[in-house]
CSV table of C-alpha atoms in Angstrom, one decimal:
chain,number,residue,atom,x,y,z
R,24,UNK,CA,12.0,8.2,-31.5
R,25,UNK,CA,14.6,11.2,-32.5
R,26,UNK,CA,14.3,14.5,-30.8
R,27,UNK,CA,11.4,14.0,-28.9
R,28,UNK,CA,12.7,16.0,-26.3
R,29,UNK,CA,13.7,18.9,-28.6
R,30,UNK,CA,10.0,19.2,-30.1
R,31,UNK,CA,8.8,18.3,-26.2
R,32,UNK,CA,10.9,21.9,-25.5
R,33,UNK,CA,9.8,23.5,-28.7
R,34,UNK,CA,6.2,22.8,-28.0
R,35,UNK,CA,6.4,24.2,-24.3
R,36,UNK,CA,8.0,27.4,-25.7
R,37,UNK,CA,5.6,28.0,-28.0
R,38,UNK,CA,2.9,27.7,-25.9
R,39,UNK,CA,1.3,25.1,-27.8
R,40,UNK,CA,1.8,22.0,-25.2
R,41,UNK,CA,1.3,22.1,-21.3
R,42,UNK,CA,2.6,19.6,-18.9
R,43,UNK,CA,1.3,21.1,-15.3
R,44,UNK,CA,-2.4,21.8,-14.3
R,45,UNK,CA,-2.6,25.3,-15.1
R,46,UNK,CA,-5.6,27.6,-15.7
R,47,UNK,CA,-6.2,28.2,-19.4
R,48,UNK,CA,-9.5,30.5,-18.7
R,49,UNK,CA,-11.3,32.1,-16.3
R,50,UNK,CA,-14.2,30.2,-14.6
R,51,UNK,CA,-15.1,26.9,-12.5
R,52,UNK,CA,-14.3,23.7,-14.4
R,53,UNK,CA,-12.0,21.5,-12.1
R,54,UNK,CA,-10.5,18.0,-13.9
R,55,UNK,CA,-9.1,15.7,-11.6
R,56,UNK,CA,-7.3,12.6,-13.6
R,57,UNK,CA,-7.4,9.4,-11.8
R,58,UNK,CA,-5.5,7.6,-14.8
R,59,UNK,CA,-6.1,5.7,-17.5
R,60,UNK,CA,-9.9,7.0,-18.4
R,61,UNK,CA,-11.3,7.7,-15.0
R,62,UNK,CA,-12.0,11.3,-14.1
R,63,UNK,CA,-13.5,13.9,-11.4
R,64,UNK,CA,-15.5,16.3,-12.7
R,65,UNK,CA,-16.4,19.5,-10.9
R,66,UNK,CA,-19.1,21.9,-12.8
R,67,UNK,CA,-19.0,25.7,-12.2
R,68,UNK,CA,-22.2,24.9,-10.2
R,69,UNK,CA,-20.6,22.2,-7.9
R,70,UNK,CA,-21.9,19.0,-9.3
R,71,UNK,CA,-19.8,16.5,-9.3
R,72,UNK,CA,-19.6,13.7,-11.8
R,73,UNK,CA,-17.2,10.8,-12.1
R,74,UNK,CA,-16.4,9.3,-15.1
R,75,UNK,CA,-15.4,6.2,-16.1
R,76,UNK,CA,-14.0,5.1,-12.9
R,77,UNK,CA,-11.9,2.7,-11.9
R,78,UNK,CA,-9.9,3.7,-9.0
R,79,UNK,CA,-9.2,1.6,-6.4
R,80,UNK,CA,-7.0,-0.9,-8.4
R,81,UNK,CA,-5.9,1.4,-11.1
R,82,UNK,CA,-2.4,0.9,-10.8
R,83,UNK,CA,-1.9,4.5,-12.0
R,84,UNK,CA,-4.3,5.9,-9.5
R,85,UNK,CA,-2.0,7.8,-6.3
R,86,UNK,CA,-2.3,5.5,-3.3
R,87,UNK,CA,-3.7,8.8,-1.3
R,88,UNK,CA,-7.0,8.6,-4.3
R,89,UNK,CA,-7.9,5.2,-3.8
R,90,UNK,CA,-9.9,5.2,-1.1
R,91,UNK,CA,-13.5,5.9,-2.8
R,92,UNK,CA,-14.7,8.4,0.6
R,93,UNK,CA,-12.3,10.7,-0.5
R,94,UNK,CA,-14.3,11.4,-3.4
R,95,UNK,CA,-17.0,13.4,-1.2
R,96,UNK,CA,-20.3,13.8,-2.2
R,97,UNK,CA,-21.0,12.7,-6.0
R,98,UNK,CA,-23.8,13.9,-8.2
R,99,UNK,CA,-23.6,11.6,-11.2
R,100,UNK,CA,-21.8,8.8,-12.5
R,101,UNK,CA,-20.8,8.2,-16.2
R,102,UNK,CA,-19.4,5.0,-18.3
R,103,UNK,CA,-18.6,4.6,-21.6
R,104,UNK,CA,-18.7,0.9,-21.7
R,105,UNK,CA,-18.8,-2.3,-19.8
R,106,UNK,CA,-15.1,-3.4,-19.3
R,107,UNK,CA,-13.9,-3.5,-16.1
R,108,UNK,CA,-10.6,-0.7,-16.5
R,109,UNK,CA,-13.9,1.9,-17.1
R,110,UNK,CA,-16.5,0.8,-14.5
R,111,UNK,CA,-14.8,-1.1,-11.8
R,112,UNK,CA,-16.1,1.3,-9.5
R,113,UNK,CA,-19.5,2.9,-10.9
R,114,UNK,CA,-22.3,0.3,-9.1
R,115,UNK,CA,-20.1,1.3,-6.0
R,116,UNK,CA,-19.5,4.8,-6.0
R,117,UNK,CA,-23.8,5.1,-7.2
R,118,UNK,CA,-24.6,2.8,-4.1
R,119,UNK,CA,-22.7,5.3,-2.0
R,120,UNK,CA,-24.4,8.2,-3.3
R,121,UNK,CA,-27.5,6.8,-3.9
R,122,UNK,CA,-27.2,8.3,-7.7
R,123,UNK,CA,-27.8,7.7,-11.0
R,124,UNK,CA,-25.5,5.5,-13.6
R,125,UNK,CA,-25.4,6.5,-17.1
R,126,UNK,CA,-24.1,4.6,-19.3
R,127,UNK,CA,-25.0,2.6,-22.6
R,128,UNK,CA,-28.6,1.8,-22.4
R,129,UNK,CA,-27.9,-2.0,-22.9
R,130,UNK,CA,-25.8,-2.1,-20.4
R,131,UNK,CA,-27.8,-0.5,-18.1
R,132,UNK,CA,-30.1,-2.8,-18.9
R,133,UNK,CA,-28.3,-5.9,-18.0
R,134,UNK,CA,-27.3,-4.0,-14.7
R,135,UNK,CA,-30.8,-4.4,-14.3
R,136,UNK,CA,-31.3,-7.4,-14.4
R,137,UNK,CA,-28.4,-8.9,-12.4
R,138,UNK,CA,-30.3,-6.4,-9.6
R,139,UNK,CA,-26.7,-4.6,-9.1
R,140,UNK,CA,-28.2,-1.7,-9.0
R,141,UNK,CA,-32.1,-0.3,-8.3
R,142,UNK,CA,-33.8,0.5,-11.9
R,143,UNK,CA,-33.9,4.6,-10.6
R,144,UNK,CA,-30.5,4.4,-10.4
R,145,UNK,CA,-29.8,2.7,-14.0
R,146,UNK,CA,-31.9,5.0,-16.5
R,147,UNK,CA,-31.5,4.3,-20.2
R,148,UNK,CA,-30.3,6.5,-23.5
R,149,UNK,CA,-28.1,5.4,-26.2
R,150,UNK,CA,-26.4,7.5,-29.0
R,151,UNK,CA,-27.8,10.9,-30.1
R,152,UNK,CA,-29.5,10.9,-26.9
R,153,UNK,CA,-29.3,14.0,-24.5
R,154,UNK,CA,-29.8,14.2,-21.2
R,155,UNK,CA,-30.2,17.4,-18.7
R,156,UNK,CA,-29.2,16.5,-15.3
R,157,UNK,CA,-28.8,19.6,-13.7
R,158,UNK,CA,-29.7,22.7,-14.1
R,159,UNK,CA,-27.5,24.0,-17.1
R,160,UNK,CA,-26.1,20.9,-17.8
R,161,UNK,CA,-26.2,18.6,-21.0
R,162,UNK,CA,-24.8,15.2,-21.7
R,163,UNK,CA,-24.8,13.8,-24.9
R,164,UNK,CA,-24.3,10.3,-26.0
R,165,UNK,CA,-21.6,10.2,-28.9
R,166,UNK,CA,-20.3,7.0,-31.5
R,167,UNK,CA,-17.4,5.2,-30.3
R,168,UNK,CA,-15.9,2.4,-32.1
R,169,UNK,CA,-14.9,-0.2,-29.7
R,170,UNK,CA,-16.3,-3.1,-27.8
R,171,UNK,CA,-18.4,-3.5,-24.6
R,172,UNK,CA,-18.9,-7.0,-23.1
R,173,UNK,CA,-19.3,-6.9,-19.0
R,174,UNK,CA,-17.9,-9.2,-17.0
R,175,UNK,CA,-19.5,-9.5,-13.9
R,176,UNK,CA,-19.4,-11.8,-10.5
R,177,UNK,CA,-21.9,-13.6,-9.2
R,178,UNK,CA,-21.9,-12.9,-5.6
R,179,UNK,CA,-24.3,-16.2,-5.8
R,180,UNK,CA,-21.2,-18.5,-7.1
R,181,UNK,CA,-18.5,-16.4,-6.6
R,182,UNK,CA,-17.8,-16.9,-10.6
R,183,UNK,CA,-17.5,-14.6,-13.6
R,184,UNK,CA,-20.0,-14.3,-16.0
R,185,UNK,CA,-20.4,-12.9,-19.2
R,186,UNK,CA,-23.0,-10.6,-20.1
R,187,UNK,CA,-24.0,-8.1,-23.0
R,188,UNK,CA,-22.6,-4.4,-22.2
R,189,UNK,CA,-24.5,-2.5,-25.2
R,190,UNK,CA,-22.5,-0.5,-27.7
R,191,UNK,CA,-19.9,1.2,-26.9
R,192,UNK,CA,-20.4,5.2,-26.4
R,193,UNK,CA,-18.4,8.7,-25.8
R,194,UNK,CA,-19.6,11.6,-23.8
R,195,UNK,CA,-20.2,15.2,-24.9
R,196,UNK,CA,-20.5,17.3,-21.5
R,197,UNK,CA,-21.7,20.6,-22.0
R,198,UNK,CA,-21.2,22.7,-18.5
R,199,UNK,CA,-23.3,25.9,-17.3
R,200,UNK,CA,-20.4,28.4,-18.3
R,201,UNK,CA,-20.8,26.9,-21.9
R,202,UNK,CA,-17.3,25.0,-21.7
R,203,UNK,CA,-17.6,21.6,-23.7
R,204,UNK,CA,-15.5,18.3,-22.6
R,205,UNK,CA,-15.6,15.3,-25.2
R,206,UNK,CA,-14.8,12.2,-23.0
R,207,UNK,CA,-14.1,9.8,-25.9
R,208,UNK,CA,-14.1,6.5,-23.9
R,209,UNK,CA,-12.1,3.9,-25.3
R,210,UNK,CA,-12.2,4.1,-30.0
R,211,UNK,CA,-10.5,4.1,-33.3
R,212,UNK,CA,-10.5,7.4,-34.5
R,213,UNK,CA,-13.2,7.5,-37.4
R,214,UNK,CA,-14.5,10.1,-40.1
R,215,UNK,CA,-17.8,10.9,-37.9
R,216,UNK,CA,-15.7,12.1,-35.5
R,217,UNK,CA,-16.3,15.5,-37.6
R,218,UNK,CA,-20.1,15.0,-36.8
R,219,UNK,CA,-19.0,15.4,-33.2
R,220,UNK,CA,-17.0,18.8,-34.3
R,221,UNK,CA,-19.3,19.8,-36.3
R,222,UNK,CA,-22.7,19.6,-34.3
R,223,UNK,CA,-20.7,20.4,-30.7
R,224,UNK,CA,-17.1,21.8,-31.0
R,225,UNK,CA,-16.0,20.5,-28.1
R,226,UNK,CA,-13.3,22.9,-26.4
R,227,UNK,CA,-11.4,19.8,-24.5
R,228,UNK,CA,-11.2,16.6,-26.6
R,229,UNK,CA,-9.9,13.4,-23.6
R,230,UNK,CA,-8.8,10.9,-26.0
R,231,UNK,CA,-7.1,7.8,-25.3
R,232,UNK,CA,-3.5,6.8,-26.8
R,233,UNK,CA,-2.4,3.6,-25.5
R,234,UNK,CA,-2.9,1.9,-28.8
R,235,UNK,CA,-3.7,-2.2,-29.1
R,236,UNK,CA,-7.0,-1.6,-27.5
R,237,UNK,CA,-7.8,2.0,-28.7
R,238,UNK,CA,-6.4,4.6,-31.5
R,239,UNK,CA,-2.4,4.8,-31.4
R,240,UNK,CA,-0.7,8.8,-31.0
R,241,UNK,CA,-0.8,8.5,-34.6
R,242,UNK,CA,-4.8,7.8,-34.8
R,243,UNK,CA,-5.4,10.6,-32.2
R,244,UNK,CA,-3.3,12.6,-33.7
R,245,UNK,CA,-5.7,12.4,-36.5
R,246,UNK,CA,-8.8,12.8,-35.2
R,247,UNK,CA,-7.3,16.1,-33.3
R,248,UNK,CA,-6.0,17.3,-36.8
R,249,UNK,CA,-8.3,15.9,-39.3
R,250,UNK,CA,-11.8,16.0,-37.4
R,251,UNK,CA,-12.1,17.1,-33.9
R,252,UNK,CA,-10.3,20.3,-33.8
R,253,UNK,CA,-10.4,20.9,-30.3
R,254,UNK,CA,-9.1,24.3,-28.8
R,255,UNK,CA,-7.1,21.7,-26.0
R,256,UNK,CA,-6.6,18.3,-26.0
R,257,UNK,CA,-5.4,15.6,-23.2
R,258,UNK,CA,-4.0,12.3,-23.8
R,259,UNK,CA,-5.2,9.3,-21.8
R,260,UNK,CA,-5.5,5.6,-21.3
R,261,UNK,CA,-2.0,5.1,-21.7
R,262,UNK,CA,0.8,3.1,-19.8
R,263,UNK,CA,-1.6,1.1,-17.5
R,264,UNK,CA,-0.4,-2.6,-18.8
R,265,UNK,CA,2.4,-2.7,-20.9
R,266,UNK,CA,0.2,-3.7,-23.8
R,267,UNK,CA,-0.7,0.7,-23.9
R,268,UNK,CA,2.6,1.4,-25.3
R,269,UNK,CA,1.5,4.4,-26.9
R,270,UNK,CA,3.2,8.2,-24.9
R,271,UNK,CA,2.1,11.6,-25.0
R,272,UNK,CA,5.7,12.6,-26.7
R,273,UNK,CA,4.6,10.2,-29.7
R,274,UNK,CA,1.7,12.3,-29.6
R,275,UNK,CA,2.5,15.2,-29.3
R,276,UNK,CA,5.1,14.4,-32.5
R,277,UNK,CA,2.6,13.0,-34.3
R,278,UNK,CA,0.9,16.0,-34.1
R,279,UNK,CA,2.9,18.1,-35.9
R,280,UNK,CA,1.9,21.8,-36.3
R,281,UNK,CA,-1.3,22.2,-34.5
R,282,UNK,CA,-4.0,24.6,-33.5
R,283,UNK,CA,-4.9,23.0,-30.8
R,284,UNK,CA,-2.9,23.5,-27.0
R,285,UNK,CA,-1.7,19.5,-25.9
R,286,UNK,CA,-2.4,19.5,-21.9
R,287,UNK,CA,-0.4,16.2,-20.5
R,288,UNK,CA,-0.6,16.2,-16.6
R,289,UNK,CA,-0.1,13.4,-14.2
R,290,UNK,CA,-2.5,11.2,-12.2
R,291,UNK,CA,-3.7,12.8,-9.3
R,292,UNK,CA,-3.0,15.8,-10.9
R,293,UNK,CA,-6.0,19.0,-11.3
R,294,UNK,CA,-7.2,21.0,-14.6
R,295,UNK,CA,-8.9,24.0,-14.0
R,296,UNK,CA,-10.1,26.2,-16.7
């Protein structure tokens, strides 16, 4: 595309993109990006929560991160849906901790059943649904328009098998300081996204870009512009497979004149604000 690097510039001087993990406000939230949709999530109270996470053969994941003990102690674990680049690593990293899995509440339902996982540790809500893990804390199940089969191997055959993974879902994370992240999982960009502006205003919108699977730079651009409105926004679930073509310069082009500050960063790489 022409003069991606001179809007690239433009944006930086302006203030109006940011491509290092730098402090945009005062307070406790630490974002640690894994790559593609899987994330680190440090409250201003200490919890922990891991999102979406597949790490140890994330081929954008630093080889240092792979190793799931260097994760410490985690409090929660979150997934938006049942294909393997979002929750290659949940059952294990909730075995570790002996911790809950949220996810879609079908899903969590088949988990269930194929006994990965104890029914404590696999409790149930769908979309609309809020849930107060900590103190402070709330977690709200959002629309996201995608798919969710699971594939899952039977450690009785050694095989895959297909299963039902629910519906698809997004997270609104509210935090104790009052800071709002919208983890939109893996979707199009549709009209009720300005439900999910409207009812929470999320201050940090994580949207994938990657395309053929998700929304193109173009259809996040959209949803940034058009509905969301988010005071900073951060590109993901791009360049894993070649088939992800969409870039955070498309993006950021497709933009245009925005209100809200673009954060790209690298895997392995920490937001704090």
């Amino acid at each position: 595309m022409r003069h991606l690097k001179q809007i690239l510039k433009y944006m930086l001087a302006m203030g109006l993109v940011a491509l290092t993990n730098q402090s945009f406000a005062q307070g406790a939230v630490e974002l640690l990006w894994y790559g593609q949709s899987a994330f680190k999530l440090t409250t201003p109270s200490g919890k922990v929560i891991v999102i979406d996470p597949w790490i140890q053969k994330n081929p954008a994941t630093p080889t240092e991160l792979k190793n799931l003990d260097n994760l410490g102690k985690v409090d929660l674990v979150l997934v938006t849906h049942a294909h393997w680049d979002h929750m290659a690593d949940a059952v294990e990293i909730a075995k570790k901790n002996n911790i809950p899995m949220y996810g879609p509440g079908d899903l969590n339902q088949t988990l269930t059943n194929l006994e990965a996982l104890p029914a404590k540790q696999l409790p149930r809500f769908n979309k609309g649904g809020t849930i107060q893990p900590f103190n402070g804390v709330k977690i709200t199940a959002v629309h996201a328009e995608h798919s969710s089969t699971l594939v899952w191997k039977n450690p009785a055959t050694d095989k895959d098998e297909t299963h039902p993974g629910g519906e698809p879902i997004g997270f609104v994370i509210e935090l104790e300081n009052g800071f709002k992240i919208y983890h939109a999982g893996d979707t199009d960009v549709f009209g009720d996204m300005k439900l999910i502006h409207d009812r929470y205003h999320p201050d940090l919108a994580l949207l994938p870009i990657g395309g053929n699977f998700t929304m193109d730079p173009r259809g996040a651009a959209l949803a940034v512009n058009e509905y969301l409105k988010p005071k900073f926004v951060m590109p993901m679930h791009y360049k894993t497979n070649p088939l992800l073509a969409g870039t955070p310069e498309q993006f950021i082009e497709a933009l245009g004149k925005t209100k809200s500050k673009v954060i790209v960063i690298k895997p392995g790489e920490t937001l704090k604000f």
